[in-house]
Short mmCIF file of C-alpha atoms in Angstrom, two decimals:
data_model
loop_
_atom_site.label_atom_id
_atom_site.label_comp_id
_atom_site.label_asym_id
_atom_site.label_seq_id
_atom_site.Cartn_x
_atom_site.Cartn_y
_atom_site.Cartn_z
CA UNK A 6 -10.73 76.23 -44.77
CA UNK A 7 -8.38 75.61 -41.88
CA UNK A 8 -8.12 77.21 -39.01
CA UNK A 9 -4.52 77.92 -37.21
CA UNK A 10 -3.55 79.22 -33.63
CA UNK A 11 -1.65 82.48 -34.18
CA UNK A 12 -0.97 83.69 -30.61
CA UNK A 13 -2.87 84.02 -26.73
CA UNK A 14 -2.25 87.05 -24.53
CA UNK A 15 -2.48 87.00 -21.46
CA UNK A 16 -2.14 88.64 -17.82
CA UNK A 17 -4.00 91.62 -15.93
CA UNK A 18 -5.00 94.86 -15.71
CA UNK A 19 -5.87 97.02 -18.70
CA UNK A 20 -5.77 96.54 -22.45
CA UNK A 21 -3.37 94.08 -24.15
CA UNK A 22 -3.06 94.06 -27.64
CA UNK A 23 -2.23 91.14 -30.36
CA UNK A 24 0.29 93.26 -32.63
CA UNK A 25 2.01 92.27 -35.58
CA UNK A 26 -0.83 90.34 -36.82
CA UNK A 27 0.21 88.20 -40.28
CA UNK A 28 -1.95 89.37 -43.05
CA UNK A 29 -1.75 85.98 -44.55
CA UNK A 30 -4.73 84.63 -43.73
CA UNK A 31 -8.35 85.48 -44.77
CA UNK A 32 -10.60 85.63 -41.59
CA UNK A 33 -9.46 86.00 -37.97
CA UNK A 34 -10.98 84.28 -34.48
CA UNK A 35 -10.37 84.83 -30.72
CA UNK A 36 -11.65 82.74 -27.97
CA UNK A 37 -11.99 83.92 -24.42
CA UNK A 38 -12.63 82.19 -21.46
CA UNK A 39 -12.11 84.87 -18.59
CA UNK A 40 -13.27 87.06 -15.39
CA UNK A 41 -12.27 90.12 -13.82
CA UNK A 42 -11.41 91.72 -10.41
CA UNK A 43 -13.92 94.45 -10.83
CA UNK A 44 -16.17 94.07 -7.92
CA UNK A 45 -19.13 94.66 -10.04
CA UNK A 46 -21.33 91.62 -12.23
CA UNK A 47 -21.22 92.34 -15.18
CA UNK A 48 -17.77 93.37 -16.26
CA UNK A 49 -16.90 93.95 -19.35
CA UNK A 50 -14.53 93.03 -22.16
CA UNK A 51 -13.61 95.36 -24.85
CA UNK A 52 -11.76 95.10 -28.23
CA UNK A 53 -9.99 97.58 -30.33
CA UNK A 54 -8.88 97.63 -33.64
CA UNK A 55 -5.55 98.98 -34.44
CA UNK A 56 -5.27 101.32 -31.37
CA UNK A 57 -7.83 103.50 -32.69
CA UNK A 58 -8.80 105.06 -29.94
CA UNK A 59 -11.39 107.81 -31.57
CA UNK A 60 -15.12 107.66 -31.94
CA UNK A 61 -15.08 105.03 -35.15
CA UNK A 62 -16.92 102.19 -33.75
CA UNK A 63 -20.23 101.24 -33.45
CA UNK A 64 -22.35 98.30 -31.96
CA UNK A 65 -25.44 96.54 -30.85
CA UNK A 66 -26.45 93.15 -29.17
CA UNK A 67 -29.28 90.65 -28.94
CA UNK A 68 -28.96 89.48 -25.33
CA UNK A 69 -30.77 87.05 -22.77
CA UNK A 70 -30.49 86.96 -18.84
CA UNK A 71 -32.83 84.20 -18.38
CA UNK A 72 -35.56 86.30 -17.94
CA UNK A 73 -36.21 88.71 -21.20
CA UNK A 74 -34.43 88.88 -24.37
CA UNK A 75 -33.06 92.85 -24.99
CA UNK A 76 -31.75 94.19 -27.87
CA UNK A 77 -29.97 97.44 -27.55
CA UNK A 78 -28.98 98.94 -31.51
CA UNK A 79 -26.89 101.36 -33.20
CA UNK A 80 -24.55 102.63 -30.71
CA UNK A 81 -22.65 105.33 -32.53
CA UNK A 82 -19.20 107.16 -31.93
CA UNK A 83 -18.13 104.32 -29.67
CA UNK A 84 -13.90 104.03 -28.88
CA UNK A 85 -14.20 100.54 -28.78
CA UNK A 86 -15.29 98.13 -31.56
CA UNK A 87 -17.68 95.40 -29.25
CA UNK A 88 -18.44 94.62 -25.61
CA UNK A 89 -19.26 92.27 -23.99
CA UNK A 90 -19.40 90.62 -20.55
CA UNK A 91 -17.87 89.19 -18.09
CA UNK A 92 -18.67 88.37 -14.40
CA UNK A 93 -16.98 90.49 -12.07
CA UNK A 94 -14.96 89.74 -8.43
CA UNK A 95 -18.02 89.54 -6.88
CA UNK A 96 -19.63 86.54 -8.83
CA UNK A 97 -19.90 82.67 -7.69
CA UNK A 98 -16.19 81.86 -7.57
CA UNK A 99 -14.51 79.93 -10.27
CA UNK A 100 -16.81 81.56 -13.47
CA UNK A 101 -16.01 82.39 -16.13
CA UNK A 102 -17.05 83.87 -19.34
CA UNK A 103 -16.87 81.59 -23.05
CA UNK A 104 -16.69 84.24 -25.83
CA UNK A 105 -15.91 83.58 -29.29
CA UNK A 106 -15.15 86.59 -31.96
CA UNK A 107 -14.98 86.14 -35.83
CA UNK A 108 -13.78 88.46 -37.86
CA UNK A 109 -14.73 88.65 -41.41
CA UNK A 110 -12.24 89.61 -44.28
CA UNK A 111 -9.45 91.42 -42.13
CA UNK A 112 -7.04 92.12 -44.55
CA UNK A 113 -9.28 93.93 -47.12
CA UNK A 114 -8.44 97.43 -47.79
CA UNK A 115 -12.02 98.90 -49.22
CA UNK A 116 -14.24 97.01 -46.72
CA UNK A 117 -15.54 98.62 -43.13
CA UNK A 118 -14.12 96.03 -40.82
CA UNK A 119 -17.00 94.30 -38.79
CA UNK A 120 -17.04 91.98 -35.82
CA UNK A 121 -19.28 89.24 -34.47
CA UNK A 122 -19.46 87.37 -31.25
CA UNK A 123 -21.12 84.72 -29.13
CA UNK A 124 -20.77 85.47 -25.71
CA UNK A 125 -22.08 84.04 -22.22
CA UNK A 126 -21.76 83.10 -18.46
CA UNK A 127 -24.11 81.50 -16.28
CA UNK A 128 -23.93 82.08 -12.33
CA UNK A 129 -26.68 79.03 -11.61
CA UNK A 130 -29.28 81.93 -11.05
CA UNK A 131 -28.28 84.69 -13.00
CA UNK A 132 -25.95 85.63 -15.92
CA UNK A 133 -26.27 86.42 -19.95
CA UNK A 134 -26.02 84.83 -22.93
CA UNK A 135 -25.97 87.02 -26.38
CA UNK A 136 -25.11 88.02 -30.14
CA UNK A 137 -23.01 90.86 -30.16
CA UNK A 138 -21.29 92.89 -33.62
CA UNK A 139 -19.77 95.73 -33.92
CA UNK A 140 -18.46 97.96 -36.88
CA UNK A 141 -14.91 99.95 -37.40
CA UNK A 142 -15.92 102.25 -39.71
CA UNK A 143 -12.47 101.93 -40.96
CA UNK A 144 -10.95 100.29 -44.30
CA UNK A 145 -7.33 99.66 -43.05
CA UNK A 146 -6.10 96.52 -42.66
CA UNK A 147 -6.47 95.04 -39.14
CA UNK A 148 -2.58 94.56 -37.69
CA UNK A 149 -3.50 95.14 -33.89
CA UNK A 150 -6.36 94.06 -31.82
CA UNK A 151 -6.47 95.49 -28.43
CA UNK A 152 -8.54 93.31 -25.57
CA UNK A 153 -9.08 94.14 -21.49
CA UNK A 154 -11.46 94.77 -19.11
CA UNK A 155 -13.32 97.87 -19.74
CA UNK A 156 -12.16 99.08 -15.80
CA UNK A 157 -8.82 97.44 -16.19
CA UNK A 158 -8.68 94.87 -13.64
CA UNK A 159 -8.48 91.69 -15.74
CA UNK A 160 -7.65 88.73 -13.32
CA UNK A 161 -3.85 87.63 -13.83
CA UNK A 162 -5.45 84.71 -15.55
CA UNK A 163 -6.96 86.40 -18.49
CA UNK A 164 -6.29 84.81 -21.83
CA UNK A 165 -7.22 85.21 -25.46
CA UNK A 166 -5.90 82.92 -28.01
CA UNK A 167 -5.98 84.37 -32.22
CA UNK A 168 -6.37 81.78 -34.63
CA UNK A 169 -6.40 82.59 -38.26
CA UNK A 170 -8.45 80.84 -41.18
CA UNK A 171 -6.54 79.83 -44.04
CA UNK A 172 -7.66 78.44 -46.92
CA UNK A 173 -4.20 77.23 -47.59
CA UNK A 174 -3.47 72.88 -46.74
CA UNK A 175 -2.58 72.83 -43.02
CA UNK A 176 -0.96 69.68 -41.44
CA UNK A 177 -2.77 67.64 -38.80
CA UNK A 178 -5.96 69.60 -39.46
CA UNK B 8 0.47 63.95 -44.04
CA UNK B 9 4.07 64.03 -45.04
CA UNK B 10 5.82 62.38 -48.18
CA UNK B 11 8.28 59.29 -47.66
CA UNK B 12 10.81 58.91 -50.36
CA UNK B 13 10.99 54.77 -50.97
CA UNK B 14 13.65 52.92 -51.83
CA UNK B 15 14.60 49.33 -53.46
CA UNK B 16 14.00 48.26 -57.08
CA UNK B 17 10.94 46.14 -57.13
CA UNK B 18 9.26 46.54 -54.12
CA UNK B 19 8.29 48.87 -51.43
CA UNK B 20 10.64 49.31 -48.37
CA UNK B 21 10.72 51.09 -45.02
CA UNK B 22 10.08 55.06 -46.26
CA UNK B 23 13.45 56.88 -45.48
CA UNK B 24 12.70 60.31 -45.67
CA UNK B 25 9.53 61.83 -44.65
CA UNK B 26 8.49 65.81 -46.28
CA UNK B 27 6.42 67.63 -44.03
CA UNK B 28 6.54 71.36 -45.77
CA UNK B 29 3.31 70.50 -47.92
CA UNK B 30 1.45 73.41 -46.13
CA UNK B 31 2.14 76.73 -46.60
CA UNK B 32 4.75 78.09 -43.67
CA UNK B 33 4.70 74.42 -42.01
CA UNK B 34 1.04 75.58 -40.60
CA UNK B 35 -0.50 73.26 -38.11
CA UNK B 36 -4.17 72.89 -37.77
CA UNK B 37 -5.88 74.37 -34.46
CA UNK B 38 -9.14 71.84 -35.45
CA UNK B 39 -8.21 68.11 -34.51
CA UNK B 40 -10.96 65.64 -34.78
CA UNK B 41 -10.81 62.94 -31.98
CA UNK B 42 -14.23 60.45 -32.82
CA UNK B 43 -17.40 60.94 -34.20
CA UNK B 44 -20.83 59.52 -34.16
CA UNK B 45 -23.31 58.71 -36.95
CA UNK B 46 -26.27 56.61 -35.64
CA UNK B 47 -27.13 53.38 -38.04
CA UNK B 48 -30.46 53.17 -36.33
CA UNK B 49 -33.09 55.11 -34.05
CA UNK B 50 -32.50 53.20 -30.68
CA UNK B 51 -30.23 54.91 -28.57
CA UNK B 52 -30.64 58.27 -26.51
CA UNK B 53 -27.50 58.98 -26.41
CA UNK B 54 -23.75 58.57 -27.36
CA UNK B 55 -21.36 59.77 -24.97
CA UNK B 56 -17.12 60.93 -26.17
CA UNK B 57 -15.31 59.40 -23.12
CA UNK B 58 -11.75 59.78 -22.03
CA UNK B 59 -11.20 62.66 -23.93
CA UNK B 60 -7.39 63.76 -24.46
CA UNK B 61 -6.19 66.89 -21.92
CA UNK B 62 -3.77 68.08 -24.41
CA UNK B 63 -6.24 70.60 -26.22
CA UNK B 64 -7.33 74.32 -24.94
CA UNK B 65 -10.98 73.98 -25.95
CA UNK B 66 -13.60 71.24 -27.25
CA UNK B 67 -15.87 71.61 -29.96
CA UNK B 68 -19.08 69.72 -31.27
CA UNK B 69 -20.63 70.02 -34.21
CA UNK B 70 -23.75 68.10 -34.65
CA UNK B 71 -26.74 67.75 -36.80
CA UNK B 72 -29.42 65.67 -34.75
CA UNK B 73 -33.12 64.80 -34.37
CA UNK B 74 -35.39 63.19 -31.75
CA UNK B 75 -37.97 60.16 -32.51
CA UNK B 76 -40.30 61.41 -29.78
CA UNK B 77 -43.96 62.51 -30.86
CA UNK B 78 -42.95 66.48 -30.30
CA UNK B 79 -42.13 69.09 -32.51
CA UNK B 80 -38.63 69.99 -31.03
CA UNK B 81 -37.01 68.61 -27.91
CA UNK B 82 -33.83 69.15 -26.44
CA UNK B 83 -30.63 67.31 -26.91
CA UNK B 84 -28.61 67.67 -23.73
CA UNK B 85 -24.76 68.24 -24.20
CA UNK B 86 -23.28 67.65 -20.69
CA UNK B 87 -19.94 67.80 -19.72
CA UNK B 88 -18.53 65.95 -16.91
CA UNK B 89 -15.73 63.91 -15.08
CA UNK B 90 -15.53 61.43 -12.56
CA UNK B 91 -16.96 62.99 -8.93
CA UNK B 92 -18.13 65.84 -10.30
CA UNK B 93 -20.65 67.09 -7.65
CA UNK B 94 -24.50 66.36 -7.91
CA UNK B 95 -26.35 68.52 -9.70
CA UNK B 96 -24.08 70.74 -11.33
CA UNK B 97 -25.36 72.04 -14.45
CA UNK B 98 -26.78 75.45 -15.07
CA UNK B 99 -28.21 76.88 -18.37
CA UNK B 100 -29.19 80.30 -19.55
CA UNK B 101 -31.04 80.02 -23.00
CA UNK B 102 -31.93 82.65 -25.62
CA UNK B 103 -34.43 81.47 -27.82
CA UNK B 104 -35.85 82.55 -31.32
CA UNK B 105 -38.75 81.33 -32.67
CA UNK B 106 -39.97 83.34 -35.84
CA UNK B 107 -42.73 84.99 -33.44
CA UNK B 108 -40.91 86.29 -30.39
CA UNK B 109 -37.68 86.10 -28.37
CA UNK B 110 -37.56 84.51 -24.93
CA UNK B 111 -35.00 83.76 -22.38
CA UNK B 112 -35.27 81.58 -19.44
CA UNK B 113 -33.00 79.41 -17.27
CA UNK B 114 -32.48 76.29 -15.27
CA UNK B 115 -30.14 75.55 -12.36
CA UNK B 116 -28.94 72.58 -10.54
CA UNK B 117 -29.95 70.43 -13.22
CA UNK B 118 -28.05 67.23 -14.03
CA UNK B 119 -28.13 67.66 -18.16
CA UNK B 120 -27.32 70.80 -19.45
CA UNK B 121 -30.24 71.80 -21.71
CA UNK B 122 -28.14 73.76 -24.39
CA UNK B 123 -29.58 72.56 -28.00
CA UNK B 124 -32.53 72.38 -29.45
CA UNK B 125 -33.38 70.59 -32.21
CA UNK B 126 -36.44 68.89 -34.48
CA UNK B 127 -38.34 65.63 -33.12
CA UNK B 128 -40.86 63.74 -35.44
CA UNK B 129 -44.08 66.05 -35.70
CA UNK B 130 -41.97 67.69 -37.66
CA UNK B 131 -41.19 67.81 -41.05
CA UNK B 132 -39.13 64.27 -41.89
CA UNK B 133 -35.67 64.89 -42.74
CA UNK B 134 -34.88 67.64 -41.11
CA UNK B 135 -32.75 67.93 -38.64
CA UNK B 136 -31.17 70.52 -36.43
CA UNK B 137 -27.83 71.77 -36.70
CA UNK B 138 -25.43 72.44 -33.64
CA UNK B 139 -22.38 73.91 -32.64
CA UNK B 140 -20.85 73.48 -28.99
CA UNK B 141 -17.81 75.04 -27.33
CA UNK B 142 -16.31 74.42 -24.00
CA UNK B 143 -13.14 76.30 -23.37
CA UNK B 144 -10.41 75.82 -21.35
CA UNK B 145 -12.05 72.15 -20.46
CA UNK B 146 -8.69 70.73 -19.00
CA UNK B 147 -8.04 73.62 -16.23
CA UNK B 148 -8.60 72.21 -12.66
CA UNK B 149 -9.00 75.74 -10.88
CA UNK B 150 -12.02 76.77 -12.43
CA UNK B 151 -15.70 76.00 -13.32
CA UNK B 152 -16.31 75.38 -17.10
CA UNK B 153 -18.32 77.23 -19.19
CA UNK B 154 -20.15 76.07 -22.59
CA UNK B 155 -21.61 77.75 -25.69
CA UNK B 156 -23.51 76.30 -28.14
CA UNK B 157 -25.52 77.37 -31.01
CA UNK B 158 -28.30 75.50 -32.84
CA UNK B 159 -30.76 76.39 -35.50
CA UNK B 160 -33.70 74.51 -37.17
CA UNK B 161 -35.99 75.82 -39.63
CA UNK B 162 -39.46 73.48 -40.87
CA UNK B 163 -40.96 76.02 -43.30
CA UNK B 164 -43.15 77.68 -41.06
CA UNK B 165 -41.50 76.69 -37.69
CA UNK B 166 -38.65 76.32 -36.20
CA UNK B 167 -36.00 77.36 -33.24
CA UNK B 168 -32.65 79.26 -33.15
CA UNK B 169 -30.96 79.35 -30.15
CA UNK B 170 -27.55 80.56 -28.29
CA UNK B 171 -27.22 79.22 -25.03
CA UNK B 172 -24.43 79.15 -22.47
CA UNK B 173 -23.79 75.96 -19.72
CA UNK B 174 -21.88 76.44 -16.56
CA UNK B 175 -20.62 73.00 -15.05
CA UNK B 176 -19.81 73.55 -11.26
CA UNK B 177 -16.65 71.23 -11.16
CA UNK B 178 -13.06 72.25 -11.05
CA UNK B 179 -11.97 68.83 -12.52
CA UNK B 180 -11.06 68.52 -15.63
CA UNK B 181 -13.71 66.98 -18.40
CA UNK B 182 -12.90 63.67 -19.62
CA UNK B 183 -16.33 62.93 -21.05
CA UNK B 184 -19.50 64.64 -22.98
CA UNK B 185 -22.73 63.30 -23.52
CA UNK B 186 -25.15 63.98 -25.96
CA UNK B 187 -28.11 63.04 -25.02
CA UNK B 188 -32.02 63.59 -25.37
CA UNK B 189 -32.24 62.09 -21.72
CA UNK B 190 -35.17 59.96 -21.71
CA UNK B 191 -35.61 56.48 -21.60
CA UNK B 192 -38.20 56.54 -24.41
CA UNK B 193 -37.04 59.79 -26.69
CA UNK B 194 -34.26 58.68 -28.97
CA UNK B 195 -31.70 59.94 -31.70
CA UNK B 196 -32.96 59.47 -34.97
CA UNK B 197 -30.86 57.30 -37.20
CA UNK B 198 -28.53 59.60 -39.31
CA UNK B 199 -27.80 61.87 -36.17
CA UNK B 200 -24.33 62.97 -36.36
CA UNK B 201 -21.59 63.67 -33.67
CA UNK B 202 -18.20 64.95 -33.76
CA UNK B 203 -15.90 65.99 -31.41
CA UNK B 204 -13.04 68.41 -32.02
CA UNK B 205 -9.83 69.60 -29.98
CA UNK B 206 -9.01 73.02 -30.22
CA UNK B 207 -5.49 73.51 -29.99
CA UNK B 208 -3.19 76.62 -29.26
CA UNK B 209 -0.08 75.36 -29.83
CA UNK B 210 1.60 75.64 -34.10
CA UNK B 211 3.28 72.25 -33.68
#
């Protein structure tokens, strides 16, 4: 397996979306390094699968803050596919976020799509670390992924790069 | 890897023509290995990837390590850094599985950032912990840097997994990592593996 950069997004506000997304490969990734101008810790990040903007998601986390461990399960009729966060305006200048989101089997047309992610940011004092997954009870093919803040004020330097995972010989890999 | 079409009767000459469509759709790979570590013996505590290239978007580790100190886990340290970096400026916040219960905890203003766990020799010979470390967006010089790392070890009837996340105060650039157990008398097993990986977002 290889894996290939497809495209980043980037810039502020709201939601962006990847669009277009080849179907040629067999699982997607996204990496995130970010922060947003929400004067609030935590912010949050949220994803969405081909625009769907209805109640077909679902989600839970296992999640540290460096004092307990919290689990929160089975979030149902959600309008967003997974969450997670990010530190706001108001945290220790210069932070930002590392998040990392695989998803499984994209192209298949009889499979519920699901999502998984590592996700953290430490503030030297406070901050999270966690699993996160979510579900799109959905079998379509994923050709969009929408990502932004979840109060749309991502910083102008938000940026989210798609790789795909090929099985096919890459060069330089 | 390309093809080069060779020419002259008898012998091998300068290739002419070089073939570089062997991949489907002339794919490049985002995953470029730049060095790796296997230790020969059990008598260093650490190896360290210097001058690093600043032509990737993200590093990546993958290791599979064990310490030679008379505990049943310890912690291998993966700490990134660069030349002035200020004193002190590693933070971790740690979520930690142990077959029993879940914890968290953290540490600030450390000079290592604690980030892996994996087995030392009470344990079960042989086995070894397996990691997985990510810094993104190591070569920006406006912002702080943030790690990830996973690491898992299971001894049949003990064991740790843990997701952790590092934040390096420093807006310079990282030009080195070390891996490290950081102690003068706790090594790396022999066999301990290290590789370092670019992450590139670029198709060319």
């Amino acid at each position: 397996m290889s894996m290939v950069w497809i495209a980043t997004m980037s810039g502020g506000g709201g939601l962006k979306t990847f669009t277009n997304i080849p179907q040629t490969f067999t699982h997607l990734q996204i990496r995130m390094n970010n922060r947003d101008l929400y004067a609030s810790t935590p912010s949050y990040t949220y994803m969405r699968f081909n625009g769907d903007t209805g109640d077909t998601a679902n989600n839970h986390w296992l999640r540290g803050d460096g004092a307990s461990a919290t689990s929160e399960a089975n979030q149902i009729n959600l309008n967003y596919v997974i969450t997670v966060p990010q530190p706001g305006n108001n945290a220790l200048a210069g932070v930002r976020n590392a998040t990392i989101i695989d998803i499984l089997d994209y192209t298949n047309t009889t499979k519920n799509k699901v999502a998984k992610a590592i996700s953290g940011y430490d503030l030297n004092g406070s901050g999270f670390v966690g699993l996160y997954s979510g579900q799109w009870r959905n079998t379509a093919a994923i050709t969009s992924i929408g990502l932004g803040s979840a109060y749309q004020e991502d910083a102008a330097t938000f940026r989210a790069d798609l790789y795909g995972i090929t099985s096919s010989q890459v060069t330089g890999a | 890897m390309g093809v080069y079409e060779l020419s002259g009767a008898g012998s091998v000459k300068t290739g002419r023509t070089l073939y570089t469509s062997m991949n489907a759709n002339n794919q490049f790979g985002a995953m470029v290995p730049i060095q790796s570590f296997t230790l020969a013996n059990s008598t260093t505590s650490d190896v360290t990837f210097s001058n690093i290239p600043q032509i990737y978007q993200d590093l990546m580790i993958v290791g599979f390590a064990r310490r030679t100190d008379a505990a049943a886990s310890g912690v291998i340290f993966i700490t990134p850094y660069y030349s002035g970096i200020p004193a002190s400026p590693q933070s971790t916040t740690v979520l930690d599985g142990n077959g029993s219960s879940v914890s968290s905890y953290r540490y600030t203003s450390q000079d290592g950032a604690f980030i892996s766990s994996v087995p030392a020799a009470s344990s079960t010979a042989g086995i070894f912990g397996s990691i997985t470390w990510h810094c993104l967006n190591y070569a920006n010089t406006s912002t702080f840097k943030t790690s990830i790392a996973r690491t898992a070890a299971d001894t049949n009837g003990s064991g740790t997994t843990r997701l952790a996340v590092n934040l390096t105060r420093g807006t310079g650039a990282i030009t080195t990592v070390s891996c490290s157990t950081f102690s003068g008398s706790a090594f790396l097993t022999q066999g301990s593996t290290f590789t370092l990986y670019g992450i590139r977002a670029a198709n060319s």
